[in-house]
Amino acid sequence: MALVKPEQDTGVEHGDVLLAFAEAVIGTDRKALDDVRAELAGALGDVAVSGVAAVAANFSKNDRVANGIGIPMDPVVFKGTEDLRAEMGLNAYKSAENTFRHM
Amino acid sequence: MSLYHDTAFPVREDLEAAHDDQFDRFAGAGTWGTAAQRLAVIAEARKAGIDAGLLEAPDDGGAESPTGDLPKMVREVIHTLAATPKDFDMSTYETAREAGLSDPEFAELVAIVSFAVDLDVYARGIGVPLRPFREPRKGSPTREVPDEAVPQEAFVPTIPNVPDCGEFGTELYGGHFKPYIMRALSLVPDEYRAHVALEQAQYNPLPKVPVVEYCHHEGLTRPQVEIVAGRVSALNDCFY
């Protein structure tokens, strides 16, 4: 749930810093990004910064490929995630239509 | 001089090489676009990010490139995908088609805009200015469409999974099942291959994705990686 409600505890070490970095690196507040990058380096070490940036970059790519090409969620993921999707509010995303229009 | 020589943070060699390759690819002819057209598209994508405040314009201007004379409707499609991907839907695709793009041209545009955003987000993440685009190289688009691509459930045709993908698809996919997020660009196999190359350098080698104990990034655990991935996708309203 912390992925859509970042004020909640992730249960992962330094999860709060990672969530803040993910939000800042694709956001508009450059100072916030610079601050959280320094915090991230302090918490996980300099070597982790490139990895976190790479993952954020990769999913910035994948989200655009998915929404741009209009692909549906793979059935193996769709099945069994009804409750989780509803709880997280994912069904309200505009891109959910790429899955639901096939049902 | 290495691509990220000016960062304060260690960058893995294979990651830097993958990004270097992609900057080279932008400056060469694609399957459908000339080098000049491809550079115009990614320059427009970068402009969209700068206009939206998501990217900082480089001080020296060297990271910018002429956006050329792209049709207004194509520019709108690029801006939506680059700056507000949560708003991209079938009507945006239809706008691209009305603007005269064929399905393979559209797929190549989606690919290179997505890759350009990827590289710019990474630069911002490690605290360096946007990297300069390279000079266009001579060459002609190959305009090859894989016979194996068929209409499935996406806006554009895709090559089905193994075993329904023919000899070419089997080779392209390495004989293994591929989730739709990877097959999405299979209408333009060269862009599919570039997508896979970035995925393997930035996230995980594909065979390692299901191995939850495996993490490709020093200093991070797999749950930490998944938190970043999931938060980015939630902010982009990506249902997939």
Short mmCIF file of C-alpha atoms in Angstrom, two decimals:
data_model
loop_
_atom_site.label_atom_id
_atom_site.label_comp_id
_atom_site.label_asym_id
_atom_site.label_seq_id
_atom_site.Cartn_x
_atom_site.Cartn_y
_atom_site.Cartn_z
CA MET A 1 0.00 0.00 0.00
CA ALA A 2 2.95 2.35 0.58
CA LEU A 3 3.43 2.50 -3.18
CA VAL A 4 0.21 4.51 -3.50
CA LYS A 5 0.19 5.87 0.09
CA PRO A 6 3.85 6.62 0.77
CA GLU A 7 3.14 7.85 4.28
CA GLN A 8 2.62 4.21 5.24
CA ASP A 9 5.47 1.97 6.38
CA THR A 10 6.98 -0.18 3.61
CA GLY A 11 8.52 -2.67 5.99
CA VAL A 12 11.73 -2.38 3.95
CA GLU A 13 14.93 -0.87 5.29
CA HIS A 14 15.22 2.78 4.15
CA GLY A 15 11.95 2.38 2.28
CA ASP A 16 10.94 5.94 3.13
CA VAL A 17 14.06 7.38 1.48
CA LEU A 18 13.61 5.16 -1.57
CA LEU A 19 9.98 6.25 -1.98
CA ALA A 20 10.98 9.89 -1.62
CA PHE A 21 13.74 9.51 -4.22
CA ALA A 22 11.39 7.76 -6.69
CA GLU A 23 8.93 10.61 -6.36
CA ALA A 24 11.55 13.34 -6.61
CA VAL A 25 13.44 11.97 -9.60
CA ILE A 26 10.32 12.10 -11.78
CA GLY A 27 8.97 15.24 -10.09
CA THR A 28 9.48 18.96 -10.58
CA ASP A 29 11.26 19.96 -7.36
CA ARG A 30 14.98 19.83 -8.12
CA LYS A 31 16.04 20.87 -4.63
CA ALA A 32 13.98 18.05 -3.12
CA LEU A 33 15.72 15.64 -5.49
CA ASP A 34 19.18 16.91 -4.59
CA ASP A 35 18.36 16.67 -0.88
CA VAL A 36 16.95 13.15 -1.03
CA ARG A 37 19.84 11.98 -3.25
CA ALA A 38 22.25 13.06 -0.53
CA GLU A 39 20.11 11.35 2.08
CA LEU A 40 20.03 8.18 -0.03
CA ALA A 41 23.80 8.16 -0.41
CA GLY A 42 24.15 8.60 3.34
CA ALA A 43 21.77 5.77 4.09
CA LEU A 44 22.76 3.18 1.47
CA GLY A 45 26.14 4.39 0.21
CA ASP A 46 27.25 6.15 -2.97
CA VAL A 47 27.19 2.91 -4.94
CA ALA A 48 23.44 2.52 -4.44
CA VAL A 49 22.55 5.88 -6.01
CA SER A 50 23.22 4.76 -9.58
CA GLY A 51 21.20 1.59 -9.05
CA VAL A 52 18.19 3.41 -7.68
CA ALA A 53 18.37 5.97 -10.50
CA ALA A 54 18.62 3.14 -13.06
CA VAL A 55 15.55 1.39 -11.69
CA ALA A 56 13.55 4.64 -11.68
CA ALA A 57 14.69 5.31 -15.24
CA ASN A 58 13.83 1.78 -16.35
CA PHE A 59 10.28 1.97 -15.07
CA SER A 60 9.85 5.45 -16.49
CA LYS A 61 10.57 3.69 -19.80
CA ASN A 62 8.34 0.71 -19.15
CA ASP A 63 5.35 2.78 -18.03
CA ARG A 64 5.51 4.74 -21.31
CA VAL A 65 5.94 1.61 -23.40
CA ALA A 66 2.98 -0.03 -21.64
CA ASN A 67 0.63 2.96 -21.82
CA GLY A 68 1.87 4.03 -25.26
CA ILE A 69 1.43 0.63 -26.91
CA GLY A 70 -1.76 -0.06 -24.96
CA ILE A 71 -0.88 -3.49 -23.64
CA PRO A 72 -3.13 -5.34 -21.17
CA MET A 73 -1.88 -6.79 -17.92
CA ASP A 74 -0.59 -10.34 -18.38
CA PRO A 75 -3.28 -12.86 -17.30
CA VAL A 76 -0.94 -14.55 -14.86
CA VAL A 77 -0.67 -11.26 -12.95
CA PHE A 78 -4.29 -10.20 -13.41
CA LYS A 79 -5.67 -13.39 -11.91
CA GLY A 80 -5.58 -13.35 -8.17
CA THR A 81 -4.86 -9.64 -7.74
CA GLU A 82 -8.49 -8.42 -7.68
CA ASP A 83 -8.47 -7.44 -4.02
CA LEU A 84 -5.05 -5.82 -4.14
CA ARG A 85 -5.90 -3.78 -7.25
CA ALA A 86 -9.14 -2.58 -5.71
CA GLU A 87 -7.49 -1.72 -2.41
CA MET A 88 -4.74 0.26 -4.12
CA GLY A 89 -7.13 2.02 -6.49
CA LEU A 90 -5.35 0.75 -9.59
CA ASN A 91 -8.59 0.01 -11.44
CA ALA A 92 -9.24 3.76 -11.66
CA TYR A 93 -6.10 4.42 -13.70
CA LYS A 94 -6.84 5.47 -17.26
CA SER A 95 -4.40 2.79 -18.47
CA ALA A 96 -6.55 0.09 -16.80
CA GLU A 97 -8.82 0.43 -19.82
CA ASN A 98 -6.15 -1.34 -21.89
CA THR A 99 -6.93 -4.46 -19.86
CA PHE A 100 -10.65 -4.06 -19.18
CA ARG A 101 -11.60 -3.32 -22.79
CA HIS A 102 -10.82 -6.95 -23.61
CA MET A 103 -13.31 -8.33 -21.05
CA MET B 1 35.77 10.38 -21.98
CA SER B 2 33.09 8.17 -20.45
CA LEU B 3 29.44 9.12 -20.72
CA TYR B 4 29.00 9.81 -17.01
CA HIS B 5 32.52 11.00 -16.21
CA ASP B 6 31.15 13.96 -14.25
CA THR B 7 28.97 12.13 -11.73
CA ALA B 8 29.94 11.84 -8.08
CA PHE B 9 28.56 8.30 -7.93
CA PRO B 10 29.96 4.99 -9.19
CA VAL B 11 28.28 3.79 -12.40
CA ARG B 12 28.57 0.15 -13.54
CA GLU B 13 30.42 -0.24 -16.83
CA ASP B 14 27.71 -2.33 -18.48
CA LEU B 15 25.07 0.24 -17.54
CA GLU B 16 27.12 3.08 -18.96
CA ALA B 17 27.77 1.06 -22.13
CA ALA B 18 24.05 0.34 -22.58
CA HIS B 19 23.26 4.05 -22.33
CA ASP B 20 26.12 4.94 -24.66
CA ASP B 21 24.75 2.47 -27.23
CA GLN B 22 21.30 3.99 -26.97
CA PHE B 23 22.58 7.55 -27.55
CA ASP B 24 24.31 6.16 -30.66
CA ARG B 25 21.11 4.47 -31.81
CA PHE B 26 19.19 7.74 -31.60
CA ALA B 27 21.63 9.30 -34.07
CA GLY B 28 21.34 6.54 -36.66
CA ALA B 29 18.56 5.57 -39.02
CA GLY B 30 15.98 3.33 -37.40
CA THR B 31 13.63 0.86 -38.99
CA TRP B 32 11.21 3.64 -39.94
CA GLY B 33 12.75 6.99 -39.05
CA THR B 34 15.82 8.66 -40.47
CA ALA B 35 18.47 9.80 -38.02
CA ALA B 36 17.24 13.40 -38.35
CA GLN B 37 13.65 12.35 -37.68
CA ARG B 38 14.62 10.28 -34.67
CA LEU B 39 16.67 13.11 -33.22
CA ALA B 40 13.78 15.51 -33.81
CA VAL B 41 11.44 13.18 -31.93
CA ILE B 42 13.67 12.76 -28.89
CA ALA B 43 14.48 16.49 -28.84
CA GLU B 44 10.74 17.15 -28.74
CA ALA B 45 10.39 14.62 -25.90
CA ARG B 46 13.13 16.39 -23.97
CA LYS B 47 11.50 19.76 -24.66
CA ALA B 48 8.24 18.37 -23.24
CA GLY B 49 10.03 17.40 -20.04
CA ILE B 50 11.70 20.80 -19.75
CA ASP B 51 8.45 22.65 -20.43
CA ALA B 52 6.71 20.58 -17.73
CA GLY B 53 9.46 21.26 -15.19
CA LEU B 54 10.43 17.58 -15.07
CA LEU B 55 13.89 18.24 -16.55
CA GLU B 56 16.33 21.10 -16.22
CA ALA B 57 17.41 22.74 -19.46
CA PRO B 58 21.17 22.40 -19.87
CA ASP B 59 23.11 25.63 -19.33
CA ASP B 60 25.28 25.28 -22.42
CA GLY B 61 22.49 24.41 -24.82
CA GLY B 62 24.60 21.51 -26.02
CA ALA B 63 22.11 18.93 -24.85
CA GLU B 64 19.37 20.33 -27.01
CA SER B 65 18.72 19.52 -30.63
CA PRO B 66 16.53 21.15 -33.26
CA THR B 67 13.06 19.69 -33.03
CA GLY B 68 12.61 20.03 -36.78
CA ASP B 69 9.26 20.43 -38.42
CA LEU B 70 7.28 17.66 -36.79
CA PRO B 71 3.56 17.92 -37.44
CA LYS B 72 1.59 19.53 -34.61
CA MET B 73 -0.41 16.35 -33.92
CA VAL B 74 2.76 14.28 -33.68
CA ARG B 75 4.25 16.83 -31.27
CA GLU B 76 1.13 16.52 -29.12
CA VAL B 77 1.49 12.73 -29.01
CA ILE B 78 5.17 13.04 -28.03
CA HIS B 79 4.39 15.57 -25.29
CA THR B 80 1.67 13.38 -23.79
CA LEU B 81 3.90 10.30 -23.72
CA ALA B 82 6.96 12.13 -22.42
CA ALA B 83 5.39 14.44 -19.83
CA THR B 84 1.99 12.98 -18.86
CA PRO B 85 2.07 9.24 -19.64
CA LYS B 86 -0.90 8.66 -17.33
CA ASP B 87 -3.07 10.51 -19.88
CA PHE B 88 -1.97 8.41 -22.86
CA ASP B 89 -4.84 6.29 -24.13
CA MET B 90 -6.40 4.94 -27.29
CA SER B 91 -7.45 8.43 -28.37
CA THR B 92 -3.79 9.49 -28.28
CA TYR B 93 -2.92 6.53 -30.47
CA GLU B 94 -5.73 7.48 -32.84
CA THR B 95 -4.36 11.02 -33.00
CA ALA B 96 -1.02 9.58 -34.11
CA ARG B 97 -2.73 7.53 -36.80
CA GLU B 98 -4.71 10.57 -37.98
CA ALA B 99 -1.42 12.43 -38.20
CA GLY B 100 -0.33 9.85 -40.75
CA LEU B 101 1.86 7.52 -38.70
CA SER B 102 1.65 3.84 -39.61
CA ASP B 103 1.55 1.30 -36.78
CA PRO B 104 5.27 0.47 -37.09
CA GLU B 105 6.17 4.19 -37.21
CA PHE B 106 4.04 4.75 -34.12
CA ALA B 107 5.72 1.85 -32.30
CA GLU B 108 9.16 3.24 -33.12
CA LEU B 109 8.11 6.66 -31.88
CA VAL B 110 6.84 5.19 -28.59
CA ALA B 111 10.10 3.30 -28.22
CA ILE B 112 12.50 6.16 -28.73
CA VAL B 113 10.47 8.65 -26.65
CA SER B 114 10.37 6.10 -23.82
CA PHE B 115 14.11 5.47 -24.10
CA ALA B 116 14.89 9.20 -24.20
CA VAL B 117 12.87 9.82 -21.03
CA ASP B 118 14.64 6.86 -19.43
CA LEU B 119 18.12 8.29 -20.11
CA ASP B 120 17.13 11.78 -18.99
CA VAL B 121 15.61 10.48 -15.74
CA TYR B 122 18.81 8.57 -15.06
CA ALA B 123 20.99 11.65 -15.63
CA ARG B 124 18.80 13.63 -13.27
CA GLY B 125 18.96 10.77 -10.77
CA ILE B 126 22.74 10.74 -10.58
CA GLY B 127 22.91 14.53 -10.56
CA VAL B 128 24.46 15.32 -13.94
CA PRO B 129 23.18 17.60 -16.73
CA LEU B 130 21.26 16.04 -19.60
CA ARG B 131 23.68 14.34 -21.99
CA PRO B 132 24.17 15.90 -25.43
CA PHE B 133 22.52 14.27 -28.41
CA ARG B 134 24.91 13.12 -31.12
CA GLU B 135 25.27 14.23 -34.71
CA PRO B 136 23.01 12.32 -37.13
CA ARG B 137 24.66 9.63 -39.21
CA LYS B 138 23.87 8.85 -42.81
CA GLY B 139 21.75 5.85 -43.58
CA SER B 140 18.30 4.80 -44.64
CA PRO B 141 15.51 3.17 -42.64
CA THR B 142 15.13 -0.52 -43.42
CA ARG B 143 11.30 -0.47 -43.29
CA GLU B 144 11.11 -4.15 -42.45
CA VAL B 145 7.93 -5.50 -40.86
CA PRO B 146 8.13 -8.95 -39.25
CA ASP B 147 5.66 -11.32 -40.91
CA GLU B 148 5.02 -12.88 -37.52
CA ALA B 149 3.46 -9.70 -36.02
CA VAL B 150 -0.32 -9.97 -35.76
CA PRO B 151 -3.10 -7.99 -34.08
CA GLN B 152 -3.39 -9.12 -30.48
CA GLU B 153 -4.54 -7.00 -27.56
CA ALA B 154 -2.38 -3.88 -27.93
CA PHE B 155 -2.95 -0.81 -30.11
CA VAL B 156 -0.47 -2.19 -32.66
CA PRO B 157 0.33 -5.73 -33.83
CA THR B 158 2.86 -7.70 -31.81
CA ILE B 159 4.70 -10.99 -32.24
CA PRO B 160 2.97 -13.66 -30.12
CA ASN B 161 4.75 -15.62 -27.47
CA VAL B 162 6.54 -18.91 -27.96
CA PRO B 163 5.42 -21.29 -29.51
CA ASP B 164 3.13 -19.17 -31.75
CA CYS B 165 5.80 -16.77 -32.98
CA GLY B 166 7.44 -18.67 -35.83
CA GLU B 167 11.14 -19.15 -36.32
CA PHE B 168 11.92 -15.43 -36.29
CA GLY B 169 9.97 -14.82 -33.07
CA THR B 170 11.50 -17.84 -31.38
CA GLU B 171 14.96 -16.49 -32.14
CA LEU B 172 13.98 -12.95 -31.13
CA TYR B 173 12.62 -14.15 -27.78
CA GLY B 174 15.47 -16.57 -27.20
CA GLY B 175 12.94 -19.39 -27.15
CA HIS B 176 11.44 -18.21 -23.87
CA PHE B 177 8.12 -16.75 -22.71
CA LYS B 178 8.17 -12.96 -22.66
CA PRO B 179 5.70 -10.80 -20.75
CA TYR B 180 3.73 -8.29 -22.79
CA ILE B 181 5.86 -5.39 -21.53
CA MET B 182 8.80 -6.86 -23.44
CA ARG B 183 6.85 -8.05 -26.50
CA ALA B 184 5.16 -4.63 -26.77
CA LEU B 185 7.81 -3.33 -29.18
CA SER B 186 8.17 -6.51 -31.24
CA LEU B 187 6.58 -4.88 -34.30
CA VAL B 188 9.94 -3.11 -34.62
CA PRO B 189 12.45 -5.81 -33.66
CA ASP B 190 15.44 -3.46 -33.37
CA GLU B 191 13.54 -1.38 -30.79
CA TYR B 192 12.55 -4.59 -28.99
CA ARG B 193 16.23 -5.52 -28.76
CA ALA B 194 17.14 -2.05 -27.43
CA HIS B 195 14.32 -2.30 -24.87
CA VAL B 196 15.70 -5.63 -23.67
CA ALA B 197 19.25 -4.27 -23.49
CA LEU B 198 18.17 -1.37 -21.27
CA GLU B 199 16.01 -3.67 -19.13
CA GLN B 200 18.89 -6.04 -18.48
CA ALA B 201 21.34 -3.29 -17.55
CA GLN B 202 18.95 -1.19 -15.49
CA TYR B 203 16.68 -3.70 -13.77
CA ASN B 204 17.67 -7.35 -14.01
CA PRO B 205 18.97 -9.81 -16.59
CA LEU B 206 15.68 -11.29 -17.86
CA PRO B 207 16.29 -14.86 -16.62
CA LYS B 208 16.86 -13.41 -13.14
CA VAL B 209 13.61 -11.44 -12.92
CA PRO B 210 11.64 -14.29 -11.26
CA VAL B 211 14.50 -15.01 -8.84
CA VAL B 212 13.38 -12.89 -5.90
CA GLU B 213 16.64 -13.30 -4.00
CA TYR B 214 18.62 -11.83 -6.90
CA CYS B 215 19.47 -8.13 -7.09
CA HIS B 216 21.46 -6.64 -9.95
CA HIS B 217 22.49 -3.50 -8.08
CA GLU B 218 25.25 -3.32 -5.51
CA GLY B 219 24.13 -1.85 -2.21
CA LEU B 220 20.46 -2.66 -2.75
CA THR B 221 18.19 -5.57 -1.90
CA ARG B 222 15.50 -6.79 -4.28
CA PRO B 223 12.67 -5.44 -2.09
CA GLN B 224 14.34 -2.03 -2.16
CA VAL B 225 14.49 -2.19 -5.98
CA GLU B 226 10.83 -3.18 -6.20
CA ILE B 227 9.77 -0.27 -4.00
CA VAL B 228 11.37 2.19 -6.41
CA ALA B 229 9.90 0.42 -9.44
CA GLY B 230 6.43 0.25 -7.94
CA ARG B 231 6.38 3.85 -6.74
CA VAL B 232 7.43 5.19 -10.15
CA SER B 233 4.74 3.14 -11.88
CA ALA B 234 2.11 4.24 -9.36
CA LEU B 235 2.99 7.89 -9.95
CA ASN B 236 2.67 7.29 -13.71
CA ASP B 237 -0.73 5.58 -13.20
CA CYS B 238 0.56 2.53 -15.04
CA PHE B 239 -1.93 -0.32 -14.55
CA TYR B 240 0.35 -2.86 -16.20
#
